[in-house]
Amino acid sequence: MHDDDIAVTMNVNGERRRARVEARLTLADFLREECALTGTHLGCEHGVCGACTVLLDGDAVRSCLVFAVQAEGARVTTVEGLGGPDGALSPVQDALRAEHGLQCGFCTPGFVVSITALLAENPNPNDQEVREALSGNICRCTGYQGIVKAVQRAVSS
Amino acid sequence: MSGLHSAAGRFVGQSVLRREDARLLTGHGSYVDDIVLPGMLHVAFVRSDIARGRITRVDVEAARALDGVHAVLTSDDLNPRVESVQMQPTMLASMPGAPLRPLANGDVRFVGEPIVLVVADSRYIAEDACDLVEVDIEQLPAVVDFERAADDTHNLVHAELGSNVAQDMAPPVHPDLERVLQDAPNVVTATFHQQRQTNVPMEPRGVIAAYEPSDGALQVWMSTQNPHEVRLACARVAGVPEQLVRVIGRDVGGGFGQKFFTGREELTVVLAARVLGRALKWIEDRRENLIASNHARLDRGTATFAVENDGALLGVFLDHLEDCGAFPVGGTGATGGFVGILFPGPYRVPLAGFHTRAVWTNTCGRAAYRGPWMFETVAREQMMDVAARAVGIDPLDFRRRNVVQAGELPYTSAFGMTLDTVTPAETLEQAAAIIGYDEFRVEQRRAFETDGRLSGIGIGLYVEPTSMGMMDPLSTDAALVRVQPTGKVSVHLGTGSHGQSIETTMAQVVAEELGIDFDDVVVVQGDTEPTPFGRGTGGSGTAVIAGGACRAASAEVRAKALDIAAHLMEASPADLELADGRIAVRGTPSRFIAWAEVARAAHLDSAKLPPGMQSGLEATATFKAPPITWSNACHICTVEVERATGIVRVLRYVVSEDCGVMINPMVVEGQIAGGVVQGIGGALYEHLVYDSDGNPLTATFLDYLVPTATEVPVIEYGHVETPSATPGGHKGMGEGGAIGSPPCVFNAVADALALVGATVTRTPLGPTAVLGALASSYTPAP
């Protein structure tokens, strides 16, 4: 705790979170360390891989490029906030499972959030729109085959 | 998906959805960075920004004075403690290798080499402190160009080794080979370069090490493919007896070979934790991962084929050179021996020879990356197309002319390797049929002649040595199959799953073997404490070796269960069968006893056991693989080359493969897809670039380009299922996708460029390379 720490309050997955943080603390580190929500992963910390994607007031953002203090007053949704109670999978999560859209799982939370944001904005994307929307998330295991199919499955379900 | 499923069982052969998924999809996985220990401190490294030089001054006083900093360690603090300790992997301890050291001591040998280790309250403060460390380095000429390294006797990467040559192997060349390489009707030579790449697991490396002085125990969490090897290495480096070391790697975010052995930084952090007596965490960032974890694939090969006028291969020779970098983890990192002996591949090649050399350079060290020796397939398959064009035969027909046919098996290569249950000819035909090879040729010609469009088709055909049993401890795995009093089963494996779905596939195998429900079997792995010693996860070995161990342990459990059931039912064990959670008299299904009842008797009611039988129902068994279990595949893809921009688009991609009996076809196809896309990245995009002083220029994902969803085609699969001779009939297949794809894509691009007489010899085939090739052989569009 430092004298120049800044008070921040935000709503994370429906819960109010308050803390005093350094101005330079990223939103990703805030979520992982202050909120113990470790589903948000850091794969590059320079805004390319998309593993740290969260919803900030409904928009998909890279939480490694946002400072926690920038989320003051915002509504943040992480991968932990997208499933149902008792571990039930969301339609997007369920589709990724059904289509083998994950292997090691490290990039997966970012894809879950990006796909959720895509379908909220465009409930019926075509293949090109799906691939464009996912181009900000890197997966090294699946070759994107199951991920693209999962979006199609989620659309039709 | 096409092909046949010859051996589908109740669970084996089914695309069972994955056990692993629910926790990973909801953000409840447990990767190393998710672990927080009380009082844990954070590590960051000061790294060299000079490729080769003498360290003249290291001043850490300002860093030590920073609030929140607990320790700033240099080589003087750590290196003397491990002077007589082997940092190389256990299995390579007696092999030649780089002189590994925890921190740079006296000199630096590549950009990124760790010099100082900082320990602080947070990663933020640790990095602040790194900025306060002053290091002066007197720069020396760096050995960067691997093609000139061997001849440089003045500037040595490792002065103590006396040469920049890490390996030089030249088996005697048969006089008949020398003759055909001189006198054959066609002697074709070409040189290919494959560029420096790296594995890029989405989770970089990471470690937490906690030493407890009161009981002398060391607990380590690591992102690893191989927990039991990590345990051995940590025990050596920390000087802690192995039985007091526990290594956990619950969820691991990819590895592709990078995490098979124990990295230098991880071992240095473990050593520091032992010295300081504090729990330390180090999480690698992406820049560190790209410049200092490991590199791979930097090869040059000159292939010479002697070919009869009818297209028959008479003899082949490969002159191979590879770059080992400075500090490979895993001996020299050289793969040339495998490259050489596998070079003939799936073809009938009467005479073959090779010469391979590996060199040290002042760059990041070379290590395994999915199919580490795959340059044999790159050089051979690219040369097959060059030779086919030279003798005027279509590349598909040229392969048909030379591929080993079913009737020729077992076929022993010129290097004495025997292909047995493989189907290269069948997969070649299946892939060609799926993609419509002949129809594409017609369309390719039409598109070129009417619109000037450049499209091409490429083939990558290979046999892959998997599950190799010739080198301990990679040869062997162990499984503990434990039946609980309720009949529920846990399977304990020494594996380090990092995306391979082992918690699912090995549960399928055991459920099948015991005739119980899949949901009643759980797999425990990624932790040295509850599991028997194992080989780790890599080398396309899980299905055959861990699977073999699961079957062996299940067989022992089953035998005891049948004895108990026979005693209770007054039947002969030979007359009983296990299925659907029951042990029943064969042919009289109404006479049965529930599996759970047998398990209960085994644990809780010894009076019900046969005379003399002890309680309990579990078994640990090991399985040693045969020397090689071959799998094989054929990749064929089509591409379009945009003449104005040089951009290559992959249009269709077909893989026909034979990995024997598939445990889980969904998982098999997932593994293939991941490998193929890594190979597409290698053929077209990914390139780790150094400048001539040894500075890495591609240290972010904006510069090192891995494929995204917009670059990849839909992958189409064909399966040929030829059982291997191993238990269950499986073959390894985790690496193959990444082996066949680079030459497949290269050949398709080369095929397109050949329409205008342009040639390429090196990857990646990015727009600049393609435009350069087009410009150097400009032909006006018709």
Coordinates of N, CA and C in Angstrom, one line a residue, chain B residues 513-597:
Chain B
E513 N -11.2 -51.7 -20.4 CA -10.6 -52.9 -19.9 C -11.3 -53.6 -18.8
L514 N -11.9 -52.7 -17.9 CA -12.5 -53.3 -16.7 C -14.0 -53.5 -16.9
G515 N -14.5 -53.1 -18.1 CA -15.9 -53.3 -18.3 C -16.8 -52.4 -17.4
I516 N -16.3 -51.3 -17.0 CA -17.1 -50.4 -16.1 C -17.4 -49.1 -16.9
D517 N -18.2 -48.2 -16.2 CA -18.6 -47.0 -16.9 C -17.5 -46.0 -16.9
F518 N -17.4 -45.2 -18.0 CA -16.4 -44.2 -18.1 C -16.5 -43.2 -16.9
D519 N -17.7 -42.9 -16.5 CA -17.9 -41.9 -15.4 C -17.4 -42.4 -14.1
D520 N -17.1 -43.7 -14.0 CA -16.6 -44.3 -12.7 C -15.1 -44.3 -12.7
V521 N -14.4 -43.7 -13.7 CA -13.0 -43.8 -13.7 C -12.4 -42.4 -13.7
V522 N -11.5 -42.0 -12.8 CA -10.9 -40.7 -12.8 C -9.4 -40.9 -13.0
V523 N -8.7 -40.0 -13.7 CA -7.3 -40.1 -14.0 C -6.6 -39.0 -13.1
V524 N -5.6 -39.5 -12.4 CA -4.8 -38.6 -11.5 C -3.4 -38.4 -12.2
Q525 N -3.0 -37.3 -12.5 CA -1.7 -37.1 -13.1 C -1.2 -35.7 -12.9
G526 N 0.0 -35.3 -13.4 CA 0.5 -34.0 -13.2 C 0.9 -33.7 -11.7
D527 N 1.4 -34.7 -11.0 CA 1.7 -34.6 -9.6 C 2.6 -35.8 -9.3
T528 N 3.8 -35.5 -8.8 CA 4.7 -36.7 -8.5 C 4.3 -37.5 -7.3
E529 N 3.5 -36.9 -6.4 CA 3.3 -37.6 -5.1 C 2.3 -38.8 -5.3
P530 N 1.2 -38.6 -5.9 CA 0.3 -39.7 -6.0 C 0.5 -40.6 -7.2
T531 N 1.6 -40.4 -7.9 CA 1.7 -41.2 -9.2 C 3.1 -41.9 -9.2
P532 N 3.1 -43.0 -10.0 CA 4.3 -43.8 -10.2 C 5.3 -43.0 -11.1
F533 N 6.6 -43.3 -11.1 CA 7.5 -42.6 -12.0 C 7.1 -42.9 -13.4
G534 N 7.1 -41.8 -14.2 CA 6.7 -41.9 -15.6 C 7.6 -41.1 -16.5
R535 N 7.4 -41.3 -17.8 CA 8.3 -40.7 -18.8 C 7.8 -39.3 -19.2
G536 N 6.7 -38.8 -18.6 CA 6.2 -37.5 -19.1 C 5.4 -37.6 -20.3
T537 N 4.9 -36.5 -20.8 CA 4.1 -36.5 -22.0 C 4.8 -35.8 -23.2
G538 N 5.2 -36.6 -24.2 CA 5.9 -36.0 -25.3 C 6.3 -37.2 -26.2
G539 N 6.8 -36.9 -27.4 CA 7.3 -37.9 -28.3 C 6.2 -38.8 -28.8
S540 N 5.0 -38.3 -28.9 CA 3.9 -39.1 -29.4 C 3.8 -40.5 -28.7
G541 N 3.8 -40.4 -27.4 CA 4.0 -41.7 -26.6 C 2.9 -42.1 -25.7
T542 N 1.8 -41.3 -25.5 CA 0.9 -41.6 -24.5 C 0.0 -42.8 -24.9
A543 N -0.5 -42.8 -26.1 CA -1.5 -43.9 -26.4 C -0.8 -45.2 -26.3
V544 N 0.4 -45.3 -26.8 CA 1.0 -46.6 -26.8 C 1.6 -47.0 -25.4
I545 N 2.3 -46.0 -24.8 CA 3.1 -46.4 -23.6 C 2.3 -46.2 -22.4
A546 N 1.7 -45.0 -22.1 CA 0.8 -44.9 -20.9 C -0.4 -45.8 -21.1
G547 N -0.9 -45.9 -22.3 CA -2.0 -46.8 -22.6 C -1.6 -48.2 -22.4
G548 N -0.4 -48.6 -22.7 CA 0.0 -50.0 -22.5 C 0.1 -50.3 -21.0
A549 N 0.6 -49.3 -20.2 CA 0.7 -49.4 -18.8 C -0.7 -49.5 -18.2
C550 N -1.6 -48.7 -18.7 CA -3.0 -48.8 -18.2 C -3.6 -50.2 -18.4
R551 N -3.4 -50.7 -19.6 CA -3.9 -52.0 -19.9 C -3.3 -53.1 -19.1
A552 N -2.0 -53.0 -18.8 CA -1.3 -54.0 -18.0 C -1.8 -54.0 -16.6
A553 N -1.9 -52.8 -16.0 CA -2.4 -52.7 -14.6 C -3.9 -53.1 -14.6
S554 N -4.6 -52.8 -15.6 CA -6.1 -53.2 -15.6 C -6.2 -54.7 -15.6
A555 N -5.3 -55.3 -16.4 CA -5.3 -56.8 -16.5 C -5.1 -57.4 -15.2
E556 N -4.2 -56.9 -14.4 CA -3.9 -57.5 -13.1 C -5.1 -57.3 -12.2
V557 N -5.7 -56.1 -12.2 CA -6.9 -55.8 -11.4 C -8.1 -56.8 -11.8
R558 N -8.2 -56.9 -13.1 CA -9.3 -57.7 -13.7 C -9.1 -59.2 -13.2
A559 N -7.9 -59.6 -13.3 CA -7.7 -61.0 -12.9 C -8.1 -61.3 -11.5
K560 N -7.7 -60.4 -10.6 CA -8.0 -60.6 -9.2 C -9.5 -60.5 -9.0
A561 N -10.2 -59.5 -9.7 CA -11.6 -59.3 -9.6 C -12.3 -60.6 -10.0
L562 N -11.8 -61.2 -11.1 CA -12.5 -62.4 -11.6 C -12.3 -63.6 -10.6
D563 N -11.1 -63.6 -10.0 CA -10.9 -64.7 -9.0 C -11.9 -64.5 -7.8
I564 N -12.1 -63.3 -7.4 CA -13.0 -63.0 -6.3 C -14.5 -63.4 -6.7
A565 N -14.8 -62.9 -7.9 CA -16.2 -63.2 -8.4 C -16.4 -64.7 -8.6
A566 N -15.4 -65.4 -9.1 CA -15.5 -66.8 -9.3 C -15.7 -67.5 -8.0
H567 N -15.0 -67.1 -7.0 CA -15.2 -67.7 -5.7 C -16.6 -67.5 -5.1
L568 N -17.1 -66.2 -5.3 CA -18.4 -65.9 -4.8 C -19.5 -66.6 -5.5
M569 N -19.3 -66.8 -6.9 CA -20.3 -67.4 -7.7 C -20.1 -68.9 -7.9
E570 N -19.0 -69.4 -7.3 CA -18.7 -70.8 -7.5 C -18.6 -71.2 -9.0
A571 N -17.9 -70.3 -9.6 CA -17.7 -70.6 -11.1 C -16.2 -70.6 -11.3
S572 N -15.8 -70.9 -12.6 CA -14.4 -70.8 -12.9 C -14.1 -69.4 -13.5
P573 N -13.0 -68.8 -13.1 CA -12.7 -67.5 -13.6 C -12.6 -67.4 -15.1
A574 N -12.3 -68.6 -15.7 CA -12.2 -68.6 -17.2 C -13.5 -68.5 -17.8
D575 N -14.6 -68.8 -17.1 CA -15.9 -68.7 -17.7 C -16.6 -67.4 -17.5
L576 N -15.9 -66.4 -16.9 CA -16.5 -65.1 -16.5 C -16.1 -64.0 -17.5
E577 N -16.9 -63.1 -17.6 CA -16.6 -61.9 -18.4 C -17.0 -60.6 -17.7
L578 N -16.3 -59.5 -18.0 CA -16.6 -58.2 -17.4 C -17.2 -57.3 -18.4
A579 N -18.4 -56.8 -18.1 CA -19.0 -55.8 -19.0 C -20.1 -55.1 -18.2
D580 N -20.3 -53.9 -18.5 CA -21.4 -53.1 -18.0 C -21.5 -53.1 -16.5
G581 N -20.3 -53.1 -15.9 CA -20.3 -53.0 -14.4 C -20.7 -54.3 -13.7
R582 N -20.6 -55.4 -14.5 CA -21.0 -56.7 -13.9 C -19.9 -57.7 -14.3
I583 N -19.8 -58.7 -13.5 CA -19.0 -59.9 -13.9 C -20.0 -61.1 -14.0
A584 N -20.2 -61.5 -15.2 CA -21.2 -62.5 -15.5 C -20.6 -63.8 -16.1
V585 N -21.4 -64.8 -16.0 CA -20.9 -66.1 -16.6 C -21.2 -66.0 -18.1
R586 N -20.2 -66.2 -18.9 CA -20.3 -66.1 -20.3 C -21.4 -67.0 -20.9
G587 N -22.3 -66.4 -21.6 CA -23.4 -67.2 -22.2 C -24.6 -67.3 -21.3
T588 N -24.4 -66.9 -20.0 CA -25.5 -66.9 -19.0 C -25.6 -65.6 -18.3
P589 N -26.0 -64.6 -19.0 CA -25.9 -63.2 -18.5 C -26.7 -63.0 -17.2
S590 N -27.7 -63.9 -16.9 CA -28.5 -63.8 -15.7 C -27.7 -64.1 -14.5
R591 N -26.6 -64.9 -14.7 CA -25.7 -65.2 -13.5 C -24.6 -64.2 -13.5
F592 N -24.7 -63.3 -12.6 CA -23.7 -62.2 -12.5 C -23.5 -61.7 -11.1
I593 N -22.5 -61.0 -10.9 CA -22.2 -60.3 -9.7 C -21.8 -58.8 -10.0
A594 N -22.3 -57.9 -9.3 CA -21.9 -56.5 -9.6 C -20.5 -56.2 -9.3
W595 N -19.9 -55.4 -10.2 CA -18.5 -55.0 -10.0 C -18.3 -54.4 -8.6
A596 N -19.2 -53.5 -8.2 CA -19.1 -52.9 -6.9 C -19.1 -53.9 -5.8
E597 N -19.8 -55.0 -5.9 CA -19.9 -56.0 -4.9 C -18.5 -56.6 -4.7

